[in-house]
Short mmCIF file of C-alpha atoms in Angstrom, two decimals:
data_model
loop_
_atom_site.label_atom_id
_atom_site.label_comp_id
_atom_site.label_asym_id
_atom_site.label_seq_id
_atom_site.Cartn_x
_atom_site.Cartn_y
_atom_site.Cartn_z
CA UNK A 1032 -1.67 -28.53 -23.99
CA UNK A 1033 -1.78 -24.64 -25.37
CA UNK A 1034 -0.13 -23.73 -28.29
CA UNK A 1035 3.55 -23.06 -28.31
CA UNK A 1036 4.88 -19.53 -27.51
CA UNK A 1037 4.65 -17.35 -30.31
CA UNK A 1038 7.48 -16.16 -32.60
CA UNK A 1039 7.22 -12.52 -30.77
CA UNK A 1040 7.49 -14.26 -27.32
CA UNK A 1041 11.01 -15.93 -27.76
CA UNK A 1042 13.77 -14.43 -26.90
CA UNK A 1043 17.11 -13.93 -29.02
CA UNK A 1044 19.97 -15.99 -29.15
CA UNK A 1045 21.55 -13.79 -26.40
CA UNK A 1046 18.44 -14.72 -23.99
CA UNK A 1047 17.63 -10.65 -23.94
CA UNK A 1048 14.03 -10.14 -23.42
CA UNK A 1049 12.06 -9.42 -26.69
CA UNK A 1050 9.12 -6.98 -26.37
CA UNK A 1051 5.87 -7.47 -27.90
CA UNK A 1052 4.30 -4.71 -30.47
CA UNK A 1053 2.88 -1.67 -28.71
CA UNK A 1054 3.32 -0.38 -25.16
CA UNK A 1055 3.17 -3.40 -22.84
CA UNK A 1056 3.40 -3.86 -19.03
CA UNK A 1057 5.54 -6.67 -19.12
CA UNK A 1058 8.44 -8.27 -21.02
CA UNK A 1059 8.30 -11.75 -22.62
CA UNK A 1060 11.59 -13.68 -21.02
CA UNK A 1061 13.06 -16.92 -22.46
CA UNK A 1062 12.26 -20.21 -20.10
CA UNK A 1063 12.06 -23.60 -20.65
CA UNK A 1064 9.59 -25.90 -19.03
CA UNK A 1065 10.62 -28.61 -16.71
CA UNK A 1066 9.26 -32.04 -17.19
CA UNK A 1067 6.98 -31.71 -14.20
CA UNK A 1068 5.48 -28.20 -15.71
CA UNK A 1069 5.16 -29.74 -19.00
CA UNK A 1070 3.35 -32.73 -17.79
CA UNK A 1071 1.10 -30.74 -15.60
CA UNK A 1072 0.44 -28.59 -18.65
CA UNK A 1073 -0.70 -31.72 -20.65
CA UNK A 1074 -2.82 -33.26 -17.80
CA UNK A 1075 -4.38 -30.07 -16.46
CA UNK A 1076 -4.56 -27.58 -19.07
CA UNK A 1077 -7.89 -29.37 -20.71
CA UNK A 1078 -9.51 -28.74 -17.16
CA UNK A 1079 -8.11 -25.74 -15.80
CA UNK A 1080 -6.88 -23.71 -18.78
CA UNK A 1081 -9.04 -21.09 -20.31
CA UNK A 1082 -8.39 -19.46 -23.80
CA UNK A 1083 -9.13 -16.16 -25.13
CA UNK A 1084 -10.92 -17.63 -28.30
CA UNK A 1085 -13.51 -18.86 -25.61
CA UNK A 1086 -14.98 -15.61 -25.67
CA UNK A 1087 -16.56 -13.73 -22.72
CA UNK A 1088 -16.90 -15.63 -19.57
CA UNK A 1089 -19.35 -16.34 -16.97
CA UNK A 1090 -17.49 -17.15 -13.60
CA UNK A 1091 -20.81 -18.94 -12.16
CA UNK A 1092 -20.56 -21.33 -15.65
CA UNK A 1093 -16.82 -21.74 -15.02
CA UNK A 1094 -16.88 -23.01 -11.96
CA UNK A 1095 -20.54 -24.52 -11.70
CA UNK A 1096 -21.32 -22.55 -8.51
CA UNK A 1097 -22.05 -18.84 -7.45
CA UNK A 1098 -19.17 -18.02 -5.16
CA UNK A 1099 -16.68 -15.20 -4.18
CA UNK A 1100 -14.39 -14.79 -7.37
CA UNK A 1101 -10.60 -13.70 -7.15
CA UNK A 1102 -9.02 -12.40 -10.18
CA UNK A 1103 -5.15 -12.36 -9.83
CA UNK A 1104 -3.20 -10.77 -12.51
CA UNK A 1105 0.59 -11.74 -12.88
CA UNK A 1106 0.88 -14.56 -10.48
CA UNK A 1107 4.68 -15.38 -11.42
CA UNK A 1108 5.37 -19.15 -10.56
CA UNK A 1109 1.82 -19.45 -9.05
CA UNK A 1110 2.97 -20.69 -5.33
CA UNK A 1111 1.08 -17.59 -3.69
CA UNK A 1112 -2.16 -18.09 -5.97
CA UNK A 1113 -2.42 -22.15 -5.25
CA UNK A 1114 -1.91 -21.51 -1.26
CA UNK A 1115 -4.81 -18.95 -1.40
CA UNK A 1116 -6.87 -21.40 -3.48
CA UNK A 1117 -5.86 -24.32 -1.07
CA UNK A 1118 -6.98 -22.20 2.16
CA UNK A 1119 -10.20 -20.79 0.70
CA UNK A 1120 -12.05 -23.54 -0.97
CA UNK A 1121 -15.39 -21.46 -0.53
CA UNK A 1122 -13.79 -19.06 -3.15
CA UNK A 1123 -12.90 -19.24 -6.95
CA UNK A 1124 -9.81 -18.05 -8.65
CA UNK A 1125 -8.83 -17.04 -12.01
CA UNK A 1126 -4.97 -16.41 -12.69
CA UNK A 1127 -3.54 -14.56 -15.61
CA UNK A 1128 0.32 -14.96 -16.75
CA UNK A 1129 1.99 -14.34 -19.61
CA UNK A 1130 5.10 -16.69 -19.22
CA UNK A 1131 4.34 -20.10 -19.98
CA UNK A 1132 6.71 -21.97 -17.64
CA UNK A 1133 4.70 -20.13 -14.82
CA UNK A 1134 1.60 -21.60 -16.02
CA UNK A 1135 3.31 -24.92 -15.84
CA UNK A 1136 4.36 -24.10 -12.55
CA UNK A 1137 0.59 -23.20 -10.99
CA UNK A 1138 -0.94 -26.32 -13.06
CA UNK A 1139 1.96 -28.42 -11.43
CA UNK A 1140 1.42 -26.93 -7.84
CA UNK A 1141 -2.43 -27.07 -7.81
CA UNK A 1142 -2.44 -30.66 -9.22
CA UNK A 1143 0.03 -31.64 -6.11
CA UNK A 1144 -2.15 -29.72 -3.97
CA UNK A 1145 -5.38 -31.21 -5.22
CA UNK A 1146 -6.83 -27.76 -5.83
CA UNK A 1147 -9.95 -27.66 -8.12
CA UNK A 1148 -11.43 -24.09 -7.44
CA UNK A 1149 -8.50 -22.30 -9.90
CA UNK A 1150 -8.55 -21.66 -13.44
CA UNK A 1151 -5.75 -19.80 -15.60
CA UNK A 1152 -5.16 -17.81 -18.85
CA UNK A 1153 -1.92 -17.94 -20.80
CA UNK A 1154 -2.42 -14.43 -21.93
CA UNK A 1155 -2.03 -10.50 -21.73
CA UNK A 1156 -4.22 -9.43 -18.69
CA UNK A 1157 -5.15 -6.41 -20.80
CA UNK A 1158 -6.90 -8.92 -23.70
CA UNK A 1159 -8.14 -11.01 -20.77
CA UNK A 1160 -10.14 -8.39 -19.05
CA UNK A 1161 -12.02 -7.37 -22.04
CA UNK A 1162 -13.89 -10.90 -21.60
CA UNK A 1163 -14.59 -10.32 -18.02
CA UNK A 1164 -18.45 -9.14 -17.60
CA UNK A 1165 -19.54 -6.07 -15.54
CA UNK A 1166 -19.67 -6.42 -11.73
CA UNK A 1167 -18.78 -9.99 -11.89
CA UNK A 1168 -15.51 -10.00 -9.64
CA UNK A 1169 -15.33 -9.78 -5.88
CA UNK A 1170 -11.48 -9.23 -5.72
CA UNK A 1171 -8.74 -8.14 -8.22
CA UNK A 1172 -4.95 -8.77 -7.32
CA UNK A 1173 -1.87 -7.23 -8.61
CA UNK A 1174 1.06 -8.44 -6.54
CA UNK A 1175 4.39 -7.21 -7.18
CA UNK A 1176 3.86 -6.05 -10.99
CA UNK A 1177 7.02 -4.87 -13.01
CA UNK A 1178 7.99 -1.65 -11.21
CA UNK A 1179 9.61 0.06 -14.50
CA UNK A 1180 11.47 2.19 -12.33
CA UNK A 1181 13.24 4.06 -14.93
CA UNK A 1182 11.57 7.17 -15.54
CA UNK A 1183 11.58 6.69 -19.21
CA UNK A 1184 9.87 3.42 -18.58
CA UNK A 1185 7.21 4.55 -16.20
CA UNK A 1186 4.31 4.71 -19.21
CA UNK A 1187 4.81 0.65 -19.26
CA UNK A 1188 3.54 0.48 -15.39
CA UNK A 1189 0.06 -1.45 -15.42
CA UNK A 1190 -1.52 0.62 -12.77
CA UNK A 1191 -2.65 3.70 -14.89
CA UNK A 1192 -5.95 5.84 -14.96
CA UNK A 1193 -7.95 3.87 -17.66
CA UNK A 1194 -6.73 0.58 -15.98
CA UNK A 1195 -8.10 1.52 -12.86
CA UNK A 1196 -11.47 2.30 -14.48
CA UNK A 1197 -11.05 -1.40 -15.98
CA UNK A 1198 -10.67 -2.78 -12.90
CA UNK A 1199 -13.59 -1.01 -11.54
CA UNK A 1200 -15.80 -2.20 -14.19
CA UNK A 1201 -15.49 -5.71 -13.61
CA UNK A 1202 -15.86 -5.36 -9.67
CA UNK A 1203 -18.77 -5.75 -7.73
CA UNK A 1204 -20.09 -3.10 -5.92
CA UNK A 1205 -18.09 -3.23 -2.67
CA UNK A 1206 -15.39 -5.36 -4.53
CA UNK A 1207 -11.83 -4.72 -3.75
CA UNK A 1208 -8.74 -3.99 -5.79
CA UNK A 1209 -5.84 -5.08 -3.75
CA UNK A 1210 -2.16 -4.08 -5.11
CA UNK A 1211 1.39 -5.01 -3.58
CA UNK A 1212 4.71 -3.91 -4.25
CA UNK A 1213 8.04 -4.00 -2.85
CA UNK A 1214 9.29 -0.80 -4.82
CA UNK A 1215 8.31 2.29 -2.62
CA UNK A 1216 8.20 4.80 -5.38
CA UNK A 1217 5.71 2.54 -7.36
CA UNK A 1218 3.59 2.58 -4.27
CA UNK A 1219 3.43 6.14 -4.55
CA UNK A 1220 2.75 5.72 -8.17
CA UNK A 1221 -0.45 3.44 -7.31
CA UNK A 1222 -1.62 5.57 -4.68
CA UNK A 1223 -1.60 8.68 -6.75
CA UNK A 1224 -3.24 7.02 -9.52
CA UNK A 1225 -6.00 5.26 -7.31
CA UNK A 1226 -6.70 8.35 -5.12
CA UNK A 1227 -7.73 10.36 -8.10
CA UNK A 1228 -9.57 7.49 -9.63
CA UNK A 1229 -13.46 7.86 -9.60
CA UNK A 1230 -15.50 5.36 -8.02
CA UNK A 1231 -13.07 4.00 -5.56
CA UNK A 1232 -12.67 4.56 -1.73
CA UNK A 1233 -9.10 3.53 -0.08
CA UNK A 1234 -9.84 1.08 2.72
CA UNK A 1235 -7.07 2.12 4.87
CA UNK A 1236 -7.78 5.90 4.30
CA UNK A 1237 -6.94 8.61 2.42
CA UNK A 1238 -3.05 8.06 1.27
CA UNK A 1239 -2.61 5.03 3.63
CA UNK A 1240 -1.34 1.29 2.82
CA UNK A 1241 -2.87 -1.36 4.93
CA UNK A 1242 -0.91 -4.17 6.95
CA UNK A 1243 -0.53 -7.17 4.73
CA UNK A 1244 -3.64 -9.44 4.90
CA UNK A 1245 -3.38 -12.93 6.63
CA UNK A 1246 -4.72 -14.26 3.24
CA UNK A 1247 -1.93 -12.73 1.15
CA UNK A 1248 0.85 -15.49 1.59
CA UNK A 1249 4.54 -14.22 2.37
CA UNK A 1250 6.57 -15.20 -0.67
CA UNK A 1251 10.30 -16.43 -0.27
CA UNK A 1252 11.48 -13.19 -1.94
CA UNK A 1253 9.36 -11.23 0.36
CA UNK A 1254 11.00 -12.69 3.41
CA UNK A 1255 14.46 -12.15 2.23
CA UNK A 1256 13.38 -8.81 1.44
CA UNK A 1257 12.14 -8.24 5.31
CA UNK A 1258 15.63 -9.55 6.32
CA UNK A 1259 17.25 -6.79 4.18
CA UNK A 1260 15.26 -4.31 5.68
CA UNK A 1261 13.20 -3.88 2.22
CA UNK A 1262 9.35 -2.72 2.36
CA UNK A 1263 6.59 -4.03 1.43
CA UNK A 1264 3.23 -1.76 0.48
CA UNK A 1265 -0.13 -2.99 0.32
CA UNK A 1266 -2.85 -1.08 -1.32
CA UNK A 1267 -6.49 -1.77 -1.03
CA UNK A 1268 -9.14 0.04 -2.58
CA UNK A 1269 -12.68 -0.73 -2.58
CA UNK A 1270 -15.35 -0.06 -5.60
CA UNK A 1271 -18.18 2.19 -4.39
#
């Protein structure tokens, strides 16, 4: 089981989020593990857990085969990622999530589904990306990241020019960076950043979004949003 959550990751007595030092694209929120999540962490972490201290990885060695590798940043409670791994057993998936209950949920769901082509970090994605070799990932997924909708917080958005180039570094030639958001202003920000980024091509055409690919599961949150008339925007950019 991973180490307990560090002191700077624990919310205060009023359960308000506590920010880590420096500019981060996420907030660590309070959250208790369910018994199911705690049990899954104890059983599955030794096999499916990955640690920063292990250093630079080789996906072929991690999974014991040469396959299409998908890296998902910020998978929440893991429902979507487990479904994708279960539906594409020929692919291998690496998830990154900072919230321990989310990691516990992912491992619980993966155990229930009998999924073995999945690994996870419980760390800041920016630190994880430093351990991913050049041109080693086929697809990077970033679904519904925090939009930081207040103008004064826009600098916290994870999709920025330098982040786009970090993703480009780890993608194989022809690899895809797939983003999705339900916040229109953030989709516009993503589009602006990615259209200006060197070495990418918009799969849908300049300034265009793609229809939701069938391999991206429709979440309960997304279904509720659709019923209320909320939009969702999928952007897919290919590394040239």
